[in-house]
Amino acid sequence: MSIKIGIMGYGNLGRGVEIAAAAASDMELVAVFTRRDPKSVKILTEGVSVVHADQVEQWTDKIDVLLICGGSATDLPVQTPKYARLFNVIDSFDTHARIPEHFANVDKAAKEGGKLAIISCGWDPGMFSLNRVYANAVLPDGEDYTFWGKGVSQGHSDAIRRIPGVKNAKQYTIPVESALEAVRSGSNPKLTTRDKHTRECFVVLEEGADPAAVEQAIVTMPNYFSDYDTTVHFISEEELLEQHSGMAHGGFVFRSGRTGVNGEHRHIIEYSLKLDSNPEFTTSVLVAYARAAYRLHSEGQVGCKTVLDIPPAALSPLSGEELRAHLL
Amino acid sequence: MSIKIGIMGYGNLGRGVEIAAAAASDMELVAVFTRRDPKSVKILTEGVSVVHADQVEQWTDKIDVLLICGGSATDLPVQTPKYARLFNVIDSFDTHARIPEHFANVDKAAKEGGKLAIISCGWDPGMFSLNRVYANAVLPDGEDYTFWGKGVSQGHSDAIRRIPGVKNAKQYTIPVESALEAVRSGSNPKLTTRDKHTRECFVVLEEGADPAAVEQAIVTMPNYFSDYDTTVHFISEEELLEQHSGMAHGGFVFRSGRTGVNGEHRHIIEYSLKLDSNPEFTTSVLVAYARAAYRLHSEGQVGCKTVLDIPPAALSPLSGEELRAHLL
């Protein structure tokens, strides 16, 4: 018997969930919900219904887990509490500062509906969070370091595109190799924002725009660029689309800790991701947590959870016996 | 209110638990149990009882979790089931092939006693197992790679010491850098035993022993050395004790996986440990799981568990609210 899933929203994430669910032996995609005209949405899987989002309530008894594939800025704060009353739900809410508030809203809704929600699944928050929590629990005396990249930052790319004279842009966040090496060495360096990451921008100008003015506007932009060493390249729109449309990303989580009577022993825990497709990896995480949501709800659990609350075994299609015999 | 712990067995692991418990804000060590004459055992912490192992039953109402610090070969298969009837227990049982049998024995005993046991805590099994399970759940289409070292293998050192003419020896397991790089590149190499690790031996000879014969006996030893590129160095006992008494270790767990409609996107997950003290890191893991055992037993859970069954949040002294606000 397979776990019946639905997808709410069919962009990069929705499509990624569709692909990840097809790769899972125990999942069956039964419907994709969209705010667009369903007739206009072509999905990859044959025989799966595409339904308007307004009709999702008619599917409550046909879907075990609904994976909500909206954006964190405006979609998820509304959608996840709304649908958590009706379905077990998974989201990838990634605005770290607003997680406590989102958690409270979703928890209330899920408890009212007798459903289970797992929020903020993905890699940061998500896999990186797990590694921070495990490593801090094991090495309470130590320092944490998180690096992101190399990968495109959507927020920084958007910030460049808002500058007058800019037609299009992509911005890569790049971890500084010497900073990574310093952390790996166990020297517990104090690293400033500038020490940890550089920013590289590929910019397409509007006709007649002044490159020097645009470059100045970028590199001095507070919060986004002024605290970083930033490189700006002006390229054609054609080159941007050809060379910079990839969705690769990644990053590193370190814990550098000490044990011993006098803290004389040093330990480095390093976790890293190198991802060809940020959305497809994110949705692979969502689908694994959909399996856990289904199982834990079947055991009677309700309310909002995060990846920190879920036993690792609940993510795996293998039984406890198989896991102990082969992966422990 | 702190969690009251006891230590069964006071060797490298017992001492490591003592150190890790002192570093934990919410733990109190109340007794160390030993099979030796308690008067002969000097521990680090002032005011803590050292008690003969035969008297452990008198401590059932004074200890929340007993950390069993024996060896996997002969101690733990007997001790963990025995004490799981009386206490919540933690062990570091690391004979992978015998985990299912050990699990069954401990589960039966713990359920009979109404106690919770968490077995096979440490780093492999332990932190490495967690990473294998998470990565396999997220990337079902892919390959696993585990490398160990650089670090001393006790089993291989013992095997050398059993060769006639050998007075003392240490053997380092060393991952092959080019194999690590091949895995990181995403090329999913097929690696033989010889491709993955080399073995380096530091050997002290008995007087009059023939170095060529000893070297030949080492490098041709089936199971232990014949499948590896092995280097043998003959040194003095003094040099062995001075240069090779460290307990550093470490290793790498990789998952190299594919996603996409045609598996066109590649993802590399890498987890690595670089440990100055293998026993102190292992016992830091044991202590974190002791916290989880106390909490889950307080919630009514009994029987045998492994790290795969424990929600990450249960390991942390921080509350759910604190974790969501700061580490998620």
XYZ file of C-alpha atoms in Angstrom:
656
model
C 0.000 0.000 0.000
C 1.493 3.288 -1.043
C 1.338 6.705 0.572
C -0.959 8.987 -1.408
C 0.441 12.470 -1.847
C -0.788 15.726 -3.307
C 1.236 18.706 -4.494
C 0.045 22.260 -3.857
C 1.693 24.607 -6.368
C 3.511 23.544 -9.513
C 6.718 25.553 -9.912
C 10.312 24.325 -9.449
C 9.450 22.799 -6.067
C 6.207 21.192 -7.193
C 7.946 19.609 -10.157
C 10.773 18.441 -7.874
C 8.287 16.745 -5.546
C 6.719 15.037 -8.541
C 10.141 13.682 -9.593
C 11.127 12.631 -6.062
C 7.800 10.895 -5.459
C 8.248 8.914 -8.684
C 11.647 7.731 -7.382
C 10.156 6.580 -4.064
C 8.947 2.985 -4.044
C 6.150 3.637 -1.560
C 4.615 6.904 -2.837
C 1.783 7.585 -5.210
C 1.073 11.066 -6.546
C -2.698 11.466 -6.850
C -3.206 15.159 -7.616
C -1.458 18.439 -8.353
C -3.257 21.611 -7.195
C -2.673 24.955 -8.851
C -3.968 28.513 -8.633
C -3.636 28.748 -12.421
C -6.156 27.348 -14.873
C -5.586 23.572 -14.470
C -5.910 23.130 -18.231
C -2.835 25.332 -18.694
C -0.615 23.211 -16.412
C 1.251 20.299 -18.015
C 2.765 17.873 -15.517
C 5.251 15.057 -16.067
C 3.231 12.105 -14.769
C 0.566 10.442 -16.885
C -2.875 9.932 -15.404
C -2.539 12.287 -12.429
C -5.266 14.901 -11.922
C -4.450 18.600 -12.129
C -7.026 20.419 -10.015
C -7.717 24.022 -9.102
C -6.509 24.890 -5.592
C -10.024 25.997 -4.665
C -11.184 22.392 -4.913
C -8.589 20.870 -2.589
C -11.188 20.276 0.151
C -12.813 17.629 -2.017
C -9.595 15.576 -1.767
C -9.273 15.255 2.004
C -10.112 11.538 1.988
C -7.976 10.742 -1.071
C -4.642 12.221 0.064
C -2.452 11.106 2.997
C 0.011 14.016 2.845
C -0.154 17.348 1.001
C 3.232 18.854 0.084
C 2.913 22.633 -0.052
C 5.276 24.004 -2.666
C 4.796 27.764 -2.318
C 7.265 30.526 -1.480
C 8.240 31.420 2.071
C 7.665 35.165 1.727
C 3.925 35.269 1.140
C 2.539 31.816 0.208
C 3.500 29.498 3.060
C 2.559 31.756 6.008
C -1.015 31.624 4.677
C -1.150 28.229 2.963
C 0.422 25.945 5.555
C -1.913 26.875 8.451
C -4.884 26.836 6.065
C -4.213 23.347 4.718
C -2.915 21.892 8.015
C -6.543 21.874 9.213
C -7.470 19.544 6.375
C -4.393 17.449 5.560
C -1.135 16.207 6.957
C 1.202 18.751 5.374
C 4.884 19.349 4.625
C 6.449 22.693 3.775
C 9.906 24.167 3.145
C 9.421 27.455 5.028
C 12.929 28.918 5.138
C 12.687 32.395 6.663
C 14.693 31.478 9.778
C 13.661 34.508 11.836
C 9.957 33.811 11.362
C 9.990 30.083 12.098
C 8.723 30.410 15.709
C 5.685 32.406 14.553
C 5.001 30.072 11.613
C 5.366 27.062 13.910
C 2.778 28.463 16.353
C 0.249 29.179 13.590
C 0.648 25.777 11.965
C 0.612 23.959 15.314
C -2.713 25.516 16.265
C -4.290 24.701 12.912
C -2.968 21.135 12.770
C -4.160 20.380 16.293
C -7.604 21.764 15.507
C -7.788 19.529 12.453
C -6.228 16.480 14.117
C -3.461 16.519 11.511
C 0.339 16.408 11.527
C 2.468 19.136 9.896
C 6.236 19.141 9.396
C 7.540 22.604 8.497
C 10.893 23.950 7.286
C 12.042 20.771 5.539
C 14.857 21.233 3.050
C 18.555 21.724 3.597
C 18.819 25.035 5.458
C 16.619 24.857 7.434
C 16.561 21.071 7.260
C 19.619 18.871 6.839
C 21.901 21.681 8.054
C 19.712 22.168 11.137
C 19.946 18.472 11.995
C 23.707 18.659 11.794
C 23.867 21.765 13.980
C 21.691 20.128 16.639
C 23.466 16.749 16.658
C 26.902 18.371 16.713
C 26.006 20.841 19.471
C 24.515 18.063 21.602
C 27.626 15.905 21.217
C 30.186 18.712 21.543
C 28.669 21.313 23.898
C 32.008 23.148 24.169
C 32.731 24.472 20.690
C 31.912 26.794 17.820
C 29.536 26.494 14.857
C 30.330 27.600 11.329
C 27.919 27.560 8.393
C 28.971 28.429 4.838
C 26.720 28.556 1.781
C 27.549 28.052 -1.863
C 28.707 28.078 -4.441
C 25.182 28.845 -5.527
C 22.748 31.465 -6.724
C 21.095 33.578 -4.049
C 17.642 34.515 -5.269
C 17.365 37.395 -2.793
C 20.641 38.958 -3.885
C 19.848 38.468 -7.580
C 16.500 40.202 -7.019
C 18.222 43.083 -5.211
C 20.480 43.682 -8.218
C 17.536 43.533 -10.621
C 15.848 46.375 -8.702
C 18.757 48.750 -9.513
C 17.868 51.232 -12.301
C 19.619 50.275 -15.537
C 19.731 46.541 -14.754
C 17.790 44.274 -17.079
C 18.656 40.920 -15.531
C 21.160 39.491 -13.023
C 22.352 36.421 -11.156
C 24.384 36.529 -7.962
C 26.557 33.677 -6.696
C 27.440 33.299 -3.027
C 30.875 31.669 -2.790
C 32.510 30.359 0.387
C 36.117 31.519 0.856
C 38.392 28.477 0.558
C 40.953 29.797 3.058
C 38.208 30.297 5.639
C 37.014 26.714 5.129
C 40.590 25.519 5.582
C 41.048 27.590 8.740
C 37.931 26.012 10.248
C 39.041 22.513 9.204
C 42.415 23.091 10.851
C 40.711 23.375 14.231
C 42.093 26.858 14.894
C 38.580 28.145 15.674
C 39.071 31.364 13.714
C 36.923 34.431 14.366
C 35.523 35.097 10.924
C 33.829 38.292 9.803
C 31.111 38.334 7.177
C 33.744 39.408 4.628
C 36.062 36.556 5.618
C 33.509 33.833 4.981
C 31.902 34.518 1.598
C 32.497 36.463 -1.582
C 29.734 37.532 -3.959
C 29.981 37.325 -7.733
C 27.411 39.096 -9.883
C 26.545 38.572 -13.554
C 24.593 41.565 -14.774
C 22.776 42.403 -18.014
C 22.410 46.175 -18.512
C 19.504 48.011 -20.077
C 20.548 49.809 -23.234
C 22.385 53.035 -22.401
C 22.875 52.235 -18.715
C 26.154 53.287 -17.077
C 28.147 50.238 -15.971
C 30.232 52.192 -13.447
C 27.115 53.560 -11.745
C 25.478 50.145 -11.612
C 28.627 48.512 -10.240
C 28.883 51.210 -7.573
C 25.214 50.739 -6.648
C 25.789 47.001 -6.239
C 29.002 46.940 -4.239
C 27.860 49.646 -1.799
C 24.368 48.237 -1.209
C 23.916 47.876 2.570
C 23.044 44.433 4.026
C 23.306 42.754 0.641
C 26.799 43.633 -0.622
C 28.630 46.335 1.330
C 30.029 43.859 3.885
C 31.409 41.530 1.187
C 34.091 41.485 -1.452
C 31.891 41.661 -4.523
C 32.822 41.149 -8.161
C 30.579 42.430 -10.950
C 30.641 41.096 -14.523
C 28.580 42.663 -17.296
C 27.405 40.120 -19.834
C 24.792 39.765 -22.569
C 21.333 38.435 -21.801
C 22.089 35.514 -24.093
C 25.179 34.584 -22.052
C 23.236 34.955 -18.806
C 20.559 32.545 -19.944
C 23.074 30.099 -21.407
C 25.686 30.089 -18.662
C 23.842 31.097 -15.509
C 20.483 29.348 -15.549
C 21.686 26.422 -13.452
C 20.266 25.785 -10.012
C 23.334 24.285 -8.351
C 23.936 25.117 -4.696
C 25.478 23.705 -1.559
C 27.252 24.557 1.629
C 29.068 23.438 4.741
C 28.199 23.037 8.424
C 31.059 22.678 10.887
C 31.262 22.107 14.602
C 34.732 22.610 16.044
C 34.673 21.336 19.617
C 36.848 20.414 22.558
C 36.791 17.603 25.092
C 39.162 16.473 27.832
C 39.916 17.438 31.395
C 41.340 20.735 30.144
C 39.729 20.858 26.699
C 42.944 19.415 25.272
C 41.303 17.316 22.550
C 39.864 18.920 19.454
C 37.190 17.433 17.219
C 35.946 18.673 13.850
C 32.572 17.614 12.498
C 32.005 18.658 8.889
C 28.842 18.191 6.844
C 28.666 19.387 3.274
C 26.308 19.351 0.338
C 27.217 19.775 -3.324
C 23.942 19.949 -5.235
C 23.367 20.128 -8.986
C 19.769 21.142 -8.379
C 18.788 23.057 -5.276
C 15.018 22.584 -5.830
C 15.303 18.859 -6.588
C 17.395 18.196 -3.480
C 15.010 20.285 -1.365
C 12.024 18.360 -2.624
C 13.797 15.031 -2.083
C 13.933 16.073 1.580
C 10.254 17.080 1.530
C 9.236 13.673 0.190
C 11.257 11.795 2.845
C 9.497 13.859 5.536
C 6.121 13.194 3.891
C 6.766 9.506 4.593
C 7.504 10.346 8.232
C 4.393 12.531 8.525
C 2.201 9.733 7.237
C 3.692 7.225 9.679
C 3.676 9.421 12.760
C 0.099 10.554 12.082
C -0.897 6.900 11.714
C 0.536 6.413 15.221
C -1.696 9.206 16.527
C 0.669 12.183 16.510
C -0.822 15.585 15.650
C 0.329 19.218 15.640
C 3.361 20.920 14.148
C 6.809 19.308 14.091
C 10.145 20.174 12.562
C 12.946 17.924 11.335
C 14.347 18.079 14.874
C 11.346 16.172 16.239
C 11.365 13.287 13.755
C 13.241 10.013 14.427
C 15.566 9.321 11.467
C 14.121 5.824 10.949
C 10.729 7.369 10.141
C 12.198 8.824 6.911
C 13.280 5.514 5.460
C 11.180 3.068 3.435
C 13.158 0.275 5.155
C 11.908 -1.431 8.322
C 13.645 -1.092 11.678
C 15.071 -4.606 11.240
C 16.451 -3.776 7.794
C 17.963 -0.513 8.988
C 19.663 -2.173 11.972
C 21.014 -4.968 9.789
C 22.275 -2.859 6.886
C 22.682 0.848 7.670
C 23.321 1.095 11.429
C 17.045 19.173 38.352
C 19.873 17.207 36.827
C 19.936 13.758 35.240
C 21.679 11.308 37.556
C 24.038 9.007 35.742
C 26.162 6.018 36.683
C 29.168 4.598 34.833
C 29.726 0.835 34.591
C 33.409 0.155 33.920
C 36.221 2.657 34.281
C 38.618 2.384 31.341
C 39.057 4.859 28.458
C 35.311 4.956 27.836
C 34.332 5.256 31.498
C 36.746 8.130 31.960
C 35.435 9.744 28.768
C 31.860 9.573 30.072
C 33.003 11.164 33.319
C 34.569 14.061 31.380
C 31.588 14.487 29.034
C 29.110 14.430 31.917
C 31.078 17.166 33.685
C 30.785 19.305 30.523
C 26.997 18.819 30.367
C 24.994 21.425 32.269
C 22.185 19.031 33.164
C 24.046 15.865 34.222
C 25.232 14.670 37.595
C 27.548 11.689 37.956
C 26.560 9.817 41.117
C 28.578 6.593 41.000
C 31.223 4.669 39.087
C 30.949 0.862 39.178
C 33.951 -1.378 38.656
C 34.798 -5.074 38.711
C 38.137 -4.192 40.282
C 38.639 -3.422 43.964
C 36.925 -0.009 44.253
C 39.716 1.202 46.527
C 42.193 0.723 43.662
C 40.230 2.933 41.234
C 40.993 6.659 41.270
C 38.470 8.779 39.380
C 38.657 12.429 38.321
C 35.577 13.799 40.089
C 35.621 14.655 43.778
C 32.909 13.224 45.988
C 31.576 10.586 43.599
C 31.233 7.019 44.924
C 33.296 4.222 43.415
C 31.375 1.009 43.995
C 31.902 -2.664 43.183
C 29.844 -3.789 40.186
C 28.227 -6.490 42.338
C 26.471 -3.796 44.328
C 24.876 -1.960 41.417
C 21.379 -3.242 42.312
C 21.433 -1.077 45.422
C 21.551 2.000 43.170
C 18.427 1.465 41.093
C 16.543 4.331 42.728
C 19.502 6.713 42.723
C 20.448 6.557 39.023
C 18.395 7.719 36.017
C 20.677 6.272 33.331
C 23.553 3.782 33.541
C 26.225 4.148 30.842
C 27.819 0.774 30.213
C 31.448 1.257 29.240
C 32.576 -2.300 28.499
C 33.998 -3.857 25.352
C 31.817 -5.121 22.511
C 33.475 -8.539 22.208
C 32.605 -10.071 25.563
C 31.379 -7.419 28.049
C 28.398 -5.736 26.401
C 26.579 -8.846 25.104
C 26.285 -9.920 28.768
C 26.192 -6.595 30.617
C 23.683 -4.603 28.581
C 20.812 -7.148 28.800
C 21.660 -7.765 32.471
C 21.536 -4.102 33.481
C 18.685 -3.133 31.123
C 16.335 -4.979 33.504
C 17.337 -2.608 36.303
C 18.255 0.715 34.712
C 17.792 2.831 31.633
C 21.047 2.022 29.859
C 23.309 3.264 27.058
C 26.022 1.246 25.350
C 28.453 1.604 22.446
C 28.121 -1.947 21.038
C 29.983 -1.739 17.733
C 30.116 -5.251 16.265
C 27.911 -4.394 13.280
C 27.123 -7.989 12.310
C 25.831 -8.857 15.775
C 23.639 -5.785 16.342
C 20.326 -7.538 15.466
C 20.996 -10.277 18.051
C 22.164 -7.777 20.687
C 19.133 -5.598 19.993
C 16.750 -8.543 20.540
C 18.387 -9.536 23.828
C 18.420 -5.999 25.187
C 14.872 -5.283 23.992
C 13.505 -8.307 25.859
C 15.342 -7.407 29.069
C 14.428 -3.717 28.951
C 10.756 -4.458 28.341
C 10.700 -6.929 31.228
C 12.215 -4.276 33.481
C 10.112 -1.407 32.147
C 13.308 0.409 31.170
C 14.670 2.118 28.046
C 17.971 1.082 26.437
C 19.797 2.806 23.581
C 22.497 0.581 22.070
C 25.329 1.154 19.597
C 25.845 4.846 20.345
C 29.148 6.303 19.177
C 30.288 7.296 15.714
C 30.264 4.065 13.703
C 27.734 2.768 14.580
C 26.253 6.075 15.672
C 26.813 9.402 13.924
C 27.857 7.611 10.710
C 24.699 5.461 10.822
C 22.509 8.563 11.147
C 24.155 10.062 8.103
C 23.751 6.873 6.064
C 20.041 6.681 6.930
C 19.253 10.361 6.326
C 21.186 10.412 3.050
C 19.632 7.178 1.766
C 16.140 8.415 2.627
C 16.696 11.712 0.808
C 18.591 10.293 -2.182
C 17.187 6.783 -2.786
C 18.996 6.534 -6.144
C 22.702 6.571 -5.326
C 25.751 4.938 -3.782
C 27.161 4.938 -0.238
C 30.837 5.216 0.604
C 32.336 4.978 4.087
C 36.041 5.582 4.805
C 37.769 5.284 8.185
C 40.862 7.014 9.507
C 43.425 8.129 9.819
C 43.354 6.242 13.074
C 44.551 3.227 15.005
C 42.636 -0.005 14.479
C 42.754 -1.982 17.708
C 41.849 -5.239 15.961
C 44.645 -4.926 13.407
C 47.192 -3.894 16.053
C 46.217 -6.962 18.100
C 46.594 -9.184 15.021
C 50.174 -7.988 14.523
C 50.990 -8.519 18.190
C 49.999 -12.181 17.888
C 52.769 -12.791 15.294
C 55.795 -14.609 16.808
C 58.711 -12.195 17.231
C 56.500 -9.110 17.698
C 56.724 -7.371 21.063
C 54.335 -4.488 20.404
C 52.594 -2.817 17.467
C 50.184 -0.134 16.309
C 48.364 -0.161 12.995
C 46.901 2.912 11.302
C 44.042 2.685 8.816
C 44.423 5.508 6.272
C 41.861 6.533 3.653
C 43.316 6.944 0.155
C 43.117 10.624 -0.791
C 42.585 9.944 -4.507
C 39.633 7.674 -3.680
C 38.071 10.409 -1.524
C 38.533 12.861 -4.401
C 37.003 10.439 -6.895
C 33.921 10.096 -4.692
C 33.697 13.883 -4.199
C 33.852 14.406 -7.960
C 30.550 12.579 -8.341
C 32.004 9.973 -10.694
C 30.583 7.147 -8.518
C 33.758 5.050 -8.763
C 33.716 1.308 -8.116
C 36.317 1.024 -5.367
C 37.962 -2.199 -4.218
C 39.139 -2.720 -0.653
C 42.675 -1.875 -1.812
C 41.517 1.329 -3.506
C 39.915 2.762 -0.375
C 42.393 2.353 2.485
C 46.072 1.726 3.109
C 47.476 0.212 6.308
C 50.584 1.462 8.069
C 52.162 -0.622 10.828
C 54.652 0.406 13.520
C 56.206 -2.719 14.984
C 58.559 -3.384 17.909
C 60.435 -6.674 17.498
C 61.446 -9.124 20.208
C 65.216 -9.406 20.459
C 66.569 -11.648 17.727
C 63.382 -11.679 15.663
C 63.723 -11.624 11.855
C 62.241 -8.398 10.438
C 61.778 -9.864 6.947
C 59.802 -12.809 8.298
C 57.609 -10.569 10.470
C 56.942 -8.165 7.596
C 56.003 -11.088 5.344
C 53.674 -12.480 8.031
C 51.938 -9.103 8.300
C 51.463 -8.186 4.654
C 50.176 -11.648 3.682
C 47.789 -12.079 6.625
C 44.354 -12.940 5.185
C 41.351 -10.694 6.037
C 43.524 -8.244 7.973
C 46.239 -7.187 5.495
C 46.455 -9.249 2.311
C 43.818 -7.160 0.492
C 45.560 -3.861 1.308
C 48.714 -1.984 0.441
C 50.510 -2.295 3.764
C 53.642 -0.521 4.966
C 55.656 -1.875 7.901
C 58.062 0.223 9.989
C 60.251 -1.313 12.687
C 60.824 1.051 15.596
C 61.937 0.940 19.221
C 59.459 0.414 22.019
C 60.358 3.880 23.293
C 59.439 5.473 19.957
C 56.195 3.475 19.816
C 55.107 4.736 23.214
C 56.180 8.319 22.505
C 54.906 8.734 18.963
C 52.045 6.265 18.632
C 50.048 6.366 21.867
C 47.521 8.891 20.581
C 43.885 7.975 20.157
C 43.023 10.159 17.175
C 40.605 8.762 14.613
C 37.990 9.842 12.120
C 36.381 9.028 8.838
C 34.021 9.988 6.039
C 30.497 9.017 4.989
C 29.379 9.923 1.479
C 26.160 9.563 -0.432
C 26.480 10.239 -4.133
C 22.978 10.407 -5.580
C 20.981 11.382 -8.614
C 17.667 13.154 -9.135
C 15.821 14.451 -12.177
C 13.582 13.026 -14.852
C 16.540 11.093 -16.250
C 18.830 11.185 -13.210
C 20.580 14.175 -14.773
C 21.320 15.991 -11.505
C 24.021 14.774 -9.174
C 24.229 15.481 -5.439
C 27.062 14.733 -3.036
C 26.451 14.553 0.702
C 29.658 14.320 2.741
C 29.959 13.904 6.503
C 33.341 13.701 8.143
C 34.864 13.477 11.584
C 38.417 14.447 12.585
C 38.824 13.387 16.204
C 41.769 13.934 18.536
C 40.360 11.365 20.933
C 38.263 8.501 19.676
C 37.097 7.444 23.193
C 36.227 10.986 24.280
C 34.180 11.663 21.156
C 32.438 8.307 21.509
C 31.535 9.016 25.111
C 30.332 12.518 24.216
C 27.810 10.750 21.985
C 26.905 8.315 24.786
C 26.174 11.184 27.167
C 23.943 12.990 24.646
C 21.942 9.764 24.199
C 21.755 9.328 27.985
C 19.834 12.612 28.042
C 17.486 11.270 25.380
C 17.014 7.965 27.243
C 16.053 9.804 30.416
C 13.534 11.986 28.580
C 11.928 9.281 26.471
C 11.635 6.945 29.477
C 10.014 9.794 31.420
C 7.442 9.939 28.587
C 6.727 6.227 29.050
C 8.897 4.649 26.345
C 10.497 1.281 27.146
C 12.480 -1.385 25.276
C 15.566 -1.182 23.082
C 16.219 1.694 20.693
C 19.090 2.762 18.487
C 20.192 6.227 17.374
C 17.864 5.775 14.385
C 14.813 5.803 16.668
C 15.635 8.949 18.634
C 14.391 12.420 17.588
C 17.405 14.770 17.340
C 15.801 17.318 19.686
C 15.858 14.745 22.511
C 19.683 14.928 22.578
C 19.881 18.641 23.246
C 19.710 20.384 26.626
C 17.846 23.204 24.846
C 14.049 23.342 24.701
C 12.078 22.940 21.479
C 11.469 26.707 21.433
C 15.177 27.452 21.826
C 16.153 24.958 19.137
C 13.630 26.363 16.654
C 14.733 29.922 17.350
C 18.488 29.366 17.248
C 19.578 26.125 15.567
C 16.819 25.235 13.089
